[in-house]
Coordinates of C-alpha atoms and ligand atoms in Angstrom, one line a residue:
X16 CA 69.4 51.7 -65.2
X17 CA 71.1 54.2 -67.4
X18 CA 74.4 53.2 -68.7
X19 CA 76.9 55.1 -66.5
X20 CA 80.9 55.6 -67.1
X21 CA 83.2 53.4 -65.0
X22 CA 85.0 55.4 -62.6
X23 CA 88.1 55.3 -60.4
X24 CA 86.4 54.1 -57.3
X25 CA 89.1 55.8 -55.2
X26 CA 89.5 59.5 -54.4
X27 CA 93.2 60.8 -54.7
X28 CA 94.9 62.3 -51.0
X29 CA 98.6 62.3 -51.7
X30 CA 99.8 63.4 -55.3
X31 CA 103.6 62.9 -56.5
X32 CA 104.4 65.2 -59.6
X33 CA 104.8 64.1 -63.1
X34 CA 107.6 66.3 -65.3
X35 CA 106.8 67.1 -68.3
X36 CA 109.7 67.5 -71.0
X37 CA 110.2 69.3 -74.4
X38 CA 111.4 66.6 -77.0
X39 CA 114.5 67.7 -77.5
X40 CA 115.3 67.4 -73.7
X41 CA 113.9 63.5 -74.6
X42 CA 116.1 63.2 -77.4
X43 CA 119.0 63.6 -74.9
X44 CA 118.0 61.8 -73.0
X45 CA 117.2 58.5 -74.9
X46 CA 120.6 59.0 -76.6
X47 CA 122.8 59.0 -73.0
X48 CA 120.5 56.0 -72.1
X49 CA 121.5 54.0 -76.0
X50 CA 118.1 54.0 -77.0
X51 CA 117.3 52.0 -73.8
X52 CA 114.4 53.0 -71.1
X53 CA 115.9 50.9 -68.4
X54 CA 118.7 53.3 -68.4
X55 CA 116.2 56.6 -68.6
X56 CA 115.8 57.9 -65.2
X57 CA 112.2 57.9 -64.0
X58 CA 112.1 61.5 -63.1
X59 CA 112.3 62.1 -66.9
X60 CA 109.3 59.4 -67.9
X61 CA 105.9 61.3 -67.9
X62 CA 103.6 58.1 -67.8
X63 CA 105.2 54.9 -66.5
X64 CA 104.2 51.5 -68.2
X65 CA 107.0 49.6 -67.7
X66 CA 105.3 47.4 -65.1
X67 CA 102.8 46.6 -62.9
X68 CA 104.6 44.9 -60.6
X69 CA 105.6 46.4 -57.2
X70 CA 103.9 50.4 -58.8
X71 CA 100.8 50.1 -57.4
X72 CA 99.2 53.1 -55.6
X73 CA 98.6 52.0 -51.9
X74 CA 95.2 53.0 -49.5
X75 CA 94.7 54.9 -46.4
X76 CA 93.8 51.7 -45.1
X77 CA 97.4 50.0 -46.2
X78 CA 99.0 52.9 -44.8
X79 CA 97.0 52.7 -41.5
X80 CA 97.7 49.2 -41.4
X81 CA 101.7 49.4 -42.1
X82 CA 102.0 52.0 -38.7
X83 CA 100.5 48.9 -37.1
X84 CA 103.3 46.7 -38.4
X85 CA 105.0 44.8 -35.8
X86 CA 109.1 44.7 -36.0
X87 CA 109.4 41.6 -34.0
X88 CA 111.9 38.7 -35.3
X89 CA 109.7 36.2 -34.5
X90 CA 106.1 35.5 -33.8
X91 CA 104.9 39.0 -35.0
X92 CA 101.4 39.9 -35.1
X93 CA 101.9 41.4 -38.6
X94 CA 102.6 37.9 -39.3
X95 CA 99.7 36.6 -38.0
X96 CA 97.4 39.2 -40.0
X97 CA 99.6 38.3 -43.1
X98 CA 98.5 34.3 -42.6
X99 CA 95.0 35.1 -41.7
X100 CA 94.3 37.3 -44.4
X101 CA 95.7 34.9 -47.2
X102 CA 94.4 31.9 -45.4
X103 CA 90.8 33.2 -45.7
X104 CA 90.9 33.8 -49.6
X105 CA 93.2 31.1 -50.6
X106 CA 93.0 28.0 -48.1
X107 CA 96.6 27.0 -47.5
X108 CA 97.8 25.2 -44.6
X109 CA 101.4 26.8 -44.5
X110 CA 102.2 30.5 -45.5
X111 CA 105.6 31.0 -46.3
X112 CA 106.5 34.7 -46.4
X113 CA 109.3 35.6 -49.0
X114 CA 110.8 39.0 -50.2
X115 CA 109.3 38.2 -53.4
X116 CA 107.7 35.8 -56.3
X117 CA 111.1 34.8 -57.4
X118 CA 112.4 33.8 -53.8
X119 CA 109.0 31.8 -53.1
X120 CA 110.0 30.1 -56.9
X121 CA 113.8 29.4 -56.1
X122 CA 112.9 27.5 -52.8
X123 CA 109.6 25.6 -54.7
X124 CA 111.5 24.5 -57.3
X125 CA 115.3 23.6 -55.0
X126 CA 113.0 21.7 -52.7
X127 CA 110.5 19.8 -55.4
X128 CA 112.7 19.7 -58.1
X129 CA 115.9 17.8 -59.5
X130 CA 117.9 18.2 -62.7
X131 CA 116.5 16.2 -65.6
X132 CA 113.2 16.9 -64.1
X133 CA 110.1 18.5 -66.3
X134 CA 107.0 20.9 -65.1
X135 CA 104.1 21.4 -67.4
X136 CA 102.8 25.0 -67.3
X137 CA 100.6 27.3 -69.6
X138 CA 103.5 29.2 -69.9
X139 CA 106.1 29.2 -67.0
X140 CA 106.8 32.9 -66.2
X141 CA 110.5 33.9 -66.7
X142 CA 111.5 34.2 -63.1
X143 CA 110.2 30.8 -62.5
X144 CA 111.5 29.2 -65.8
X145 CA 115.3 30.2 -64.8
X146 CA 114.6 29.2 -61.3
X147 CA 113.5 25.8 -62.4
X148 CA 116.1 25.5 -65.2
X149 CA 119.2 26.8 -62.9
X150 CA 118.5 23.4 -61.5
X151 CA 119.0 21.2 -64.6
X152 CA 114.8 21.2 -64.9
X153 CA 112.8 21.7 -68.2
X154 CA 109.8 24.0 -68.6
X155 CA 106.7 22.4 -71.1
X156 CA 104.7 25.5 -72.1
X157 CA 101.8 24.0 -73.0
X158 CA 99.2 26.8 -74.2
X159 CA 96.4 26.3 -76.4
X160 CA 97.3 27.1 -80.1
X161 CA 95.3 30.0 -79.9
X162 CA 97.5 31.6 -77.2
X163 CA 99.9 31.6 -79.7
X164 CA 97.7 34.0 -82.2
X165 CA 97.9 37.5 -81.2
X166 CA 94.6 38.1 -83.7
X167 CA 92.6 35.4 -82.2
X168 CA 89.4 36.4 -79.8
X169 CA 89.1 33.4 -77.3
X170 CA 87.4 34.2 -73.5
X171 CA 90.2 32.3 -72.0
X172 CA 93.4 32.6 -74.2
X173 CA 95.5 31.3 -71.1
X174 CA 94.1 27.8 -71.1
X175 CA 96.5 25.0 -70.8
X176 CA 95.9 22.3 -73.6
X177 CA 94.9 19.2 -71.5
X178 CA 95.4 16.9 -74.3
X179 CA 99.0 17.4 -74.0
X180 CA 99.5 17.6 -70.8
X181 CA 97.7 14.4 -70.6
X182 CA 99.9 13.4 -73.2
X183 CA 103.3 14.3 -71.7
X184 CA 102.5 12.8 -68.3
X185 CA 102.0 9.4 -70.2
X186 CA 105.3 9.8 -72.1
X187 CA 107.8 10.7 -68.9
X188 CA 105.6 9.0 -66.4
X189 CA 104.6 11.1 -63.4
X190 CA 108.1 10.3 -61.7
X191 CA 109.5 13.4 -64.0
X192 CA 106.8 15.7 -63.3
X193 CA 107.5 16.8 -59.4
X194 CA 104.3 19.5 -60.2
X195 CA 102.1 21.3 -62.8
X196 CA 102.1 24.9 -62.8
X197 CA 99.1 27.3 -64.2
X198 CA 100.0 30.8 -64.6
X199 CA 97.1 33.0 -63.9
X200 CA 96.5 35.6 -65.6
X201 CA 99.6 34.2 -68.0
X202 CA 101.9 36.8 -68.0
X203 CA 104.2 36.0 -71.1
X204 CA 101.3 35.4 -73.1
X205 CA 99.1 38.8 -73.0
X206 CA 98.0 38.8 -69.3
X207 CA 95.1 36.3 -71.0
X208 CA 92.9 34.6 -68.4
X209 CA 92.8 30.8 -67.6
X210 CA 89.0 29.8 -66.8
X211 CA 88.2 27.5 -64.0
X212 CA 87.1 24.8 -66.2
X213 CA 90.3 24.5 -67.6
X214 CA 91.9 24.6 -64.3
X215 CA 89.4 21.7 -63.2
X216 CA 90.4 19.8 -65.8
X217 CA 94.2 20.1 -65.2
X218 CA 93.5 19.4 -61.0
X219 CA 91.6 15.7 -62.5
X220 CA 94.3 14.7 -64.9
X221 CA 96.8 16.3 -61.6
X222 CA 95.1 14.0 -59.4
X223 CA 95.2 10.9 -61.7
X224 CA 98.6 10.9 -62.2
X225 CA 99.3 11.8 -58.1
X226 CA 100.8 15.1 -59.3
X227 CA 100.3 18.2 -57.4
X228 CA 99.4 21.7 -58.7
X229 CA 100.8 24.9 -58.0
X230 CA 99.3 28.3 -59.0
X231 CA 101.7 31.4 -59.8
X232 CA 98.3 33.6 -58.5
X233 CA 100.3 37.1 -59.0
X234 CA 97.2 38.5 -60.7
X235 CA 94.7 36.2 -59.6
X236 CA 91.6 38.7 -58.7
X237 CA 92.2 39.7 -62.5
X238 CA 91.9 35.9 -63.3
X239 CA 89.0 35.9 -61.2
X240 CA 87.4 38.6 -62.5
X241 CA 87.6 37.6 -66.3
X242 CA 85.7 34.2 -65.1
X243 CA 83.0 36.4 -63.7
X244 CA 82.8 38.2 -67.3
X245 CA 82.9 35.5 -68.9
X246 CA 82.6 31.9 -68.0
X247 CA 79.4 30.9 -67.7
X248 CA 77.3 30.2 -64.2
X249 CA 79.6 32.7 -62.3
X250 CA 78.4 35.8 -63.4
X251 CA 76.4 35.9 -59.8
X252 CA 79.5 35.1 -57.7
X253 CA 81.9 37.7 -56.1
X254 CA 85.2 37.3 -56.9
X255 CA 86.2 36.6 -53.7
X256 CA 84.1 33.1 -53.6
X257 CA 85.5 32.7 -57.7
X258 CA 89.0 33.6 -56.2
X259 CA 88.4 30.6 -53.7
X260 CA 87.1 28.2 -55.2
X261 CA 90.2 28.5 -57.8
X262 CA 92.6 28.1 -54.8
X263 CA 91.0 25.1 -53.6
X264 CA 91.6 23.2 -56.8
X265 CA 95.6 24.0 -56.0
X266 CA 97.9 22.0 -53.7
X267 CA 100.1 25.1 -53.2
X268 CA 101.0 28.4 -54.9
X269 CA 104.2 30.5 -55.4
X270 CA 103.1 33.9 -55.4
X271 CA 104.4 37.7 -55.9
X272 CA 102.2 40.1 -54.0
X273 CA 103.9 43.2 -56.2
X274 CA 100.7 43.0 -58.5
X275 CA 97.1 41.7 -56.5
X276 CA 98.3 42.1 -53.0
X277 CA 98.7 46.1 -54.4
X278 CA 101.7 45.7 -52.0
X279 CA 105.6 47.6 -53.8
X280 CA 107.5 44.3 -52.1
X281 CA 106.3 41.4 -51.1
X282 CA 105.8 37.4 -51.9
X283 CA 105.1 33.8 -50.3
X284 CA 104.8 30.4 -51.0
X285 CA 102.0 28.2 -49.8
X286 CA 101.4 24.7 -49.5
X287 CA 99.2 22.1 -47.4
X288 CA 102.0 19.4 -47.2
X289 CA 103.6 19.4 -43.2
X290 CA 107.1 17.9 -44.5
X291 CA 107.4 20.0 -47.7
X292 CA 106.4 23.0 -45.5
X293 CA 109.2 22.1 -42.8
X294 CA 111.8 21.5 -45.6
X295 CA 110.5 24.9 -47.0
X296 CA 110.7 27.1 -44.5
X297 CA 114.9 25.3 -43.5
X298 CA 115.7 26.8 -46.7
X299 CA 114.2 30.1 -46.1
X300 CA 115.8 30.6 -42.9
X301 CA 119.1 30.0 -44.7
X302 CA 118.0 33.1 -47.4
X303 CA 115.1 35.0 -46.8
X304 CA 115.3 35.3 -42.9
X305 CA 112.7 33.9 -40.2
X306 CA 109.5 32.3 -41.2
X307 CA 107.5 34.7 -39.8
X308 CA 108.8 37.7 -41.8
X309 CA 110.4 36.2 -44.7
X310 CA 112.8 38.9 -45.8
X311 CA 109.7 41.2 -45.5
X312 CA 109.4 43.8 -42.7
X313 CA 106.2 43.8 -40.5
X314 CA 105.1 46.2 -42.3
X315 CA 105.1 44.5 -45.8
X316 CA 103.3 42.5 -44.3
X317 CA 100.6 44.3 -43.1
X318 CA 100.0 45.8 -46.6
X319 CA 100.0 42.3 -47.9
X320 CA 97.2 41.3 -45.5
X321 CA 95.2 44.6 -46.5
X322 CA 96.1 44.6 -49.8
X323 CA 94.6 40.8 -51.0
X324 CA 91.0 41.9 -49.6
X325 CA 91.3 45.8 -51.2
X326 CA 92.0 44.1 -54.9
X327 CA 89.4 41.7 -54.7
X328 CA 86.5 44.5 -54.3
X329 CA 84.2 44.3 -57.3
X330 CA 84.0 47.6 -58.0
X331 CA 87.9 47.9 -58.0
X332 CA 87.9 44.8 -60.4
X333 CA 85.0 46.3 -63.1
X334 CA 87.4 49.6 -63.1
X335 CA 90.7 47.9 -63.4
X336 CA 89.7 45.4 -66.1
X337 CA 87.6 48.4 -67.9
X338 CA 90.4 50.8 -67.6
X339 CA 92.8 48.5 -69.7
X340 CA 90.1 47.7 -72.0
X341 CA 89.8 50.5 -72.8
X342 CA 93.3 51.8 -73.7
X343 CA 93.3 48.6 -76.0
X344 CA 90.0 48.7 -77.8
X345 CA 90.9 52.6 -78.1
X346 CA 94.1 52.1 -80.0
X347 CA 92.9 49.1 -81.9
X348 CA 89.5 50.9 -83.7
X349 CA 92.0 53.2 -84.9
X350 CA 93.6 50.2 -86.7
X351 CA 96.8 49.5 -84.0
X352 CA 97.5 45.7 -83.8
X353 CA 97.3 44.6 -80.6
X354 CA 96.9 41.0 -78.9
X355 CA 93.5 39.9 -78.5
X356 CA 91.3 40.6 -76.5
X357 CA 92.7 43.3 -73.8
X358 CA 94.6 41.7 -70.9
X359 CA 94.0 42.3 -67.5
X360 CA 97.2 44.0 -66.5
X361 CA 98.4 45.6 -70.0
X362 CA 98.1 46.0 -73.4
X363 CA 100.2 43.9 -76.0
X364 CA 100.9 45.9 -79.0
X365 CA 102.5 43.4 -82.2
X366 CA 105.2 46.1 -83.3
X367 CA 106.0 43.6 -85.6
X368 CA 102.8 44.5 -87.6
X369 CA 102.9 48.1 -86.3
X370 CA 106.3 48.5 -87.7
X371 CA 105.7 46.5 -90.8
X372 CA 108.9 47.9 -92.8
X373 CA 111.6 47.2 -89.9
X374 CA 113.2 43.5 -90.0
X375 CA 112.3 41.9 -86.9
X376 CA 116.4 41.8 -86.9
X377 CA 116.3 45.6 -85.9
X378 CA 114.1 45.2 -83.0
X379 CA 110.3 47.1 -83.9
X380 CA 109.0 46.4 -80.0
X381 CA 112.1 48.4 -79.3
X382 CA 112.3 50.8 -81.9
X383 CA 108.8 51.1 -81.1
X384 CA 109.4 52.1 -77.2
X385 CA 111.7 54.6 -78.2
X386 CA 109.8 56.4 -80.5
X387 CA 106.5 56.2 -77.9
X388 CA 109.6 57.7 -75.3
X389 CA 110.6 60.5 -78.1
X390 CA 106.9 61.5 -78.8
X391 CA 105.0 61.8 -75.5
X392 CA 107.4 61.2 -72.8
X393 CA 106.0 57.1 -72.4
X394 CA 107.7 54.3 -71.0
X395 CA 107.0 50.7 -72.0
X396 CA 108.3 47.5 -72.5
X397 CA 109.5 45.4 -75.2
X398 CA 109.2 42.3 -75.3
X399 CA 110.0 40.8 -78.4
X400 CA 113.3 39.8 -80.0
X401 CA 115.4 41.5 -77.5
X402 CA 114.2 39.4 -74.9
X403 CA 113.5 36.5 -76.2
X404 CA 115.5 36.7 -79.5
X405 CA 119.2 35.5 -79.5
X406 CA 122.6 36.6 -81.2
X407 CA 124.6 33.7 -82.4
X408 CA 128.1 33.4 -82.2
X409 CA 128.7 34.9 -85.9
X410 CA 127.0 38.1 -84.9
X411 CA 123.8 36.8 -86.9
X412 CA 120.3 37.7 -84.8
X413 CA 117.6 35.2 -84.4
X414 CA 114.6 36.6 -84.0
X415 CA 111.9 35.8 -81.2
X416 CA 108.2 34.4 -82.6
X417 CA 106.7 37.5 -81.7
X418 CA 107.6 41.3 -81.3
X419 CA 105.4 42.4 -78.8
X420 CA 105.1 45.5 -77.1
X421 CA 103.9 45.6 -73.7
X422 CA 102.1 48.9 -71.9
X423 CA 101.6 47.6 -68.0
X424 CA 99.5 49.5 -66.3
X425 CA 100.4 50.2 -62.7
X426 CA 97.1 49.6 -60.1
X427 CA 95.2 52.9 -59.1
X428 CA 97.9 54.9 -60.1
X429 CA 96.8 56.8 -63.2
X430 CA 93.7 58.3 -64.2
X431 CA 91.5 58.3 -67.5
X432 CA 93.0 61.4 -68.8
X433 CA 96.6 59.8 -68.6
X434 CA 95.2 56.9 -70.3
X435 CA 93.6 59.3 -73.1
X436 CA 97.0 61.0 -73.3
X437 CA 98.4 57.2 -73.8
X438 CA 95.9 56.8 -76.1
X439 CA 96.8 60.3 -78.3
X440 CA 100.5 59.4 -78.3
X441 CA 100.0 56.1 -79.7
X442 CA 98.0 57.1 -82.0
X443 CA 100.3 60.0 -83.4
X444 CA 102.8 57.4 -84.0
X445 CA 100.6 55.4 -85.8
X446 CA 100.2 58.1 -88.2
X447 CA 103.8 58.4 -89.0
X448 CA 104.8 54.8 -88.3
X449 CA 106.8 54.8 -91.5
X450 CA 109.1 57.3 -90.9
X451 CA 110.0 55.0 -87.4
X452 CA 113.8 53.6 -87.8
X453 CA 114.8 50.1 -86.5
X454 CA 117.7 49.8 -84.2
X455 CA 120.9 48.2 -84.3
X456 CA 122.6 46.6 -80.7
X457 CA 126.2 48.2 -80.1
X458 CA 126.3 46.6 -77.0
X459 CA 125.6 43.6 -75.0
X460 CA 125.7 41.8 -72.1
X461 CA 126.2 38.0 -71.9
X462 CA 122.7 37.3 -70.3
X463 CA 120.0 39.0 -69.8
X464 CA 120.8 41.5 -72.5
X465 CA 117.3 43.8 -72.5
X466 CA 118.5 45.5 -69.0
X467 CA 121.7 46.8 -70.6
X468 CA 121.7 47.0 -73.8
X469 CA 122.4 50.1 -76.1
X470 CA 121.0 50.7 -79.6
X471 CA 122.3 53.1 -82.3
X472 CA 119.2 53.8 -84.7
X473 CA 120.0 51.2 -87.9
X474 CA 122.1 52.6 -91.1
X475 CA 123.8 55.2 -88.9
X476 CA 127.6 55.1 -89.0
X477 CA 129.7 54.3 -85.7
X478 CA 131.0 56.9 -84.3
X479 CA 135.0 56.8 -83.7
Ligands
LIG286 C1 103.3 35.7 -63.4 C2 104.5 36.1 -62.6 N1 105.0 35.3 -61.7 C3 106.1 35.6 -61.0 C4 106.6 36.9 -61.0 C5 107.9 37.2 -60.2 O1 107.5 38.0 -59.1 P1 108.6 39.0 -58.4 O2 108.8 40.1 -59.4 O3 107.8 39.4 -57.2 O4 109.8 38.2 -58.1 C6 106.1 37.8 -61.9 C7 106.7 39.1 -62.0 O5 106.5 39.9 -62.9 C8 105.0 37.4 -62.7 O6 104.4 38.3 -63.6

């Protein structure tokens, strides 16, 4: 067959205007907000890659399905669809329905969990890490060494090391570890696949040691995907049977349906044990609302239910994964350093090797935002020393391992020319990446900084 360019296997119905705006109008803008995009409003963002999570372009079908949604307290049929539909791909006895990931991860970990107590993870994502840890619990991040190495090609660069998992349980003893946790795709750690060997391997040691594991799925058609591309003997599978056969390995799951259930709210919490389940669903009664709509309207979860079938469609999956590919392998033959290979959800840029001249003290995933902002009207996300970097009591900054800069692409939403635009704007500031200043913080908050924070561009004088 001739080779053929992927294309957005969707035709476009409803359009919402983008603005466009002259870079001066950006320069205000970016100096009201202190340097900060959470502060920009999105009317003045031309291409939003903050996130993937809860942006994603919904069907005619969703829609249809969401006028169908039934408003009842309890017993609705919307719930019913909800279950069914998530039953079918992922196997789970009880479907808990939540407003989102977090809330499925807060009542997990208050009903598994106790202080002092330790889960083993690829990486814990950071919603589920302060969940656990508000409890007194201790996250093990226990990647393979070459999740650690932006550089590095490896198929499956979300791979928990078994070794030391192995290791750890024989250390603490199995009565620490309430459950073991694989992040699929792993988030934190460049939206990097975990392959199903490696989640085989974790279930056996799991089952050894009478632990249970628990997926975080949110972008598990993605993770299912990749396995397709790359692990060998599934390339004839669909993803749904890959997608299933992953879930079956799982005793539960804590999952946010803002990313592959293509859904803008929405979350549950699974698992096949009747007495968890019941203590489960006490809790969420006392927070979220009734068990059969979980802080959700009917409608939610109608989406939900369409939405988990729509992403799994292969020719959806070969786009998506493509699409991102391609903004990465773009940017990177022109020389930008980015984490390796292309995610499934975004692409990593190291600013720390982009911006080789600013101190990692002066933030280059954030000076690097702003000046993507300032040239082409682009948001994105740092996620780098601001995050995960820390200011000690002396005022001196301690810098994260890596300054990473992340450009999340939202599902369906834009089209190859807005990635080509991505792609031009990038690029341009490549060119001129010297003349990029680091940032200093002139404000704060206690926790949580990134949100608030404001910048004044470094070696400029306060103002009085
Ligand atoms: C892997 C992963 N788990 C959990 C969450 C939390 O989900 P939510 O934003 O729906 O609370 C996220 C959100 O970004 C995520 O990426």
């Amino acid at each position: 067959m001739p080779k053929r360019s992927i294309i957005e296997p969707f035709r476009i119905k409803s359009v919402e205007p983008i603005r466009q705006t002259t870079r001066e109008q950006r320069e205000q803008v970016l100096e009201a907000a202190g340097l900060n995009l959470f502060s920009v409003a999105s009317e003045d963002i031309l291409i939003d890659l903050l996130t993937d999570s809860g942006t994603s372009a919904m069907s005619t079908g969703q829609w249809a399905a969401m006028m169908g949604g039934d408003e009842a307290y309890a017993g609705s049929a919307s719930f019913r669809r909800f279950r069914d539909s998530i039953q079918a791909i992922m196997g789970f006895k009880h479907v808990i329905p939540t407003h989102q990931g977090r809330a499925a991860e807060r009542i997990l970990f208050n009903v598994m969990c106790k202080k002092g107590d330790i889960v083993p993870s690829n990486t814990l994502f950071d919603t589920a890490r302060a969940n656990f840890e508000f409890i007194g619990g201790e996250a093990a991040d226990l990647l393979i060494p070459e999740g650690l190495e932006p550089a590095r090609h490896h198929p499956f660069k979300g791979n928990m090391d078994t070794a030391r998992l192995e290791q750890l349980l024989e250390r603490v003893g199995p009565g620490r570890v309430p459950l073991v946790m694989l992040t699929i795709t792993n988030n934190a750690g460049g939206g990097q696949p975990v392959s199903m060997s490696n989640i085989k391997a974790v279930k056996e040691i799991c089952s050894r040691y009478h632990v249970p594991l628990y997926l975080d799925p949110a972008r598990f058609a993605e993770n299912a995907y990749f396995i397709k591309l790359r692990e060998p003997g599934y390339a004839q599978k669909t993803p749904r049977q890959i997608a299933q056969e992953m879930f079956l390995l799982a005793d539960g799951c804590t999952m946010s349906a803002k990313k592959d259930g293509l859904a803008n709210i929405g979350g549950f919490l699974c698992t096949n044990d009747d007495a968890l389940a019941q203590a489960e669903k006490d809790l969420l009664i006392m927070t979220e609302g009734y068990p059969t709509y979980g802080g959700l309207a009917g409608r939610d979860l109608d989406a939900i239910a369409v939405g988990l079938n729509e992403v799994l469609q292969e020719d959806y999956l070969q786009y998506r994964i493509a699409s991102t590919a391609y903004l990465g392998n773009s940017i990177a033959e022109a020389g930008v350093p980015i984490v390796q290979p292309p995610g499934g959800h975004a692409i990593y840029i190291d600013a720390r090797a982009f911006l080789s001249h600013i101190p990692s003290t002066q933030f280059p995933g954030s000076a690097l935002a702003a000046e993507l902002y300032l040239e082409g009207g682009i948001r994105s996300f740092e996620m780098g020393s601001l995050i995960f970097g820390k200011r000690d009591e002396n005022g001196v900054e301690h810098p994260a391992p890596l300054d990473l800069l992340r450009l999340a692409i939202p599902r369906r939403v834009y089209t190859q020319s807005h990635i080509d635009y991505v792609i031009d704007v990038v690029l341009e500031v490549w060119r001129r990446r010297q003349q990029v200043r680091g940032l200093e913080i002139s404000y704060q908050a206690p926790v949580l900084r990134h949100f608030t924070a404001r910048f004044r561009w470094a070696g400029e004088s306060v103002a009085h």
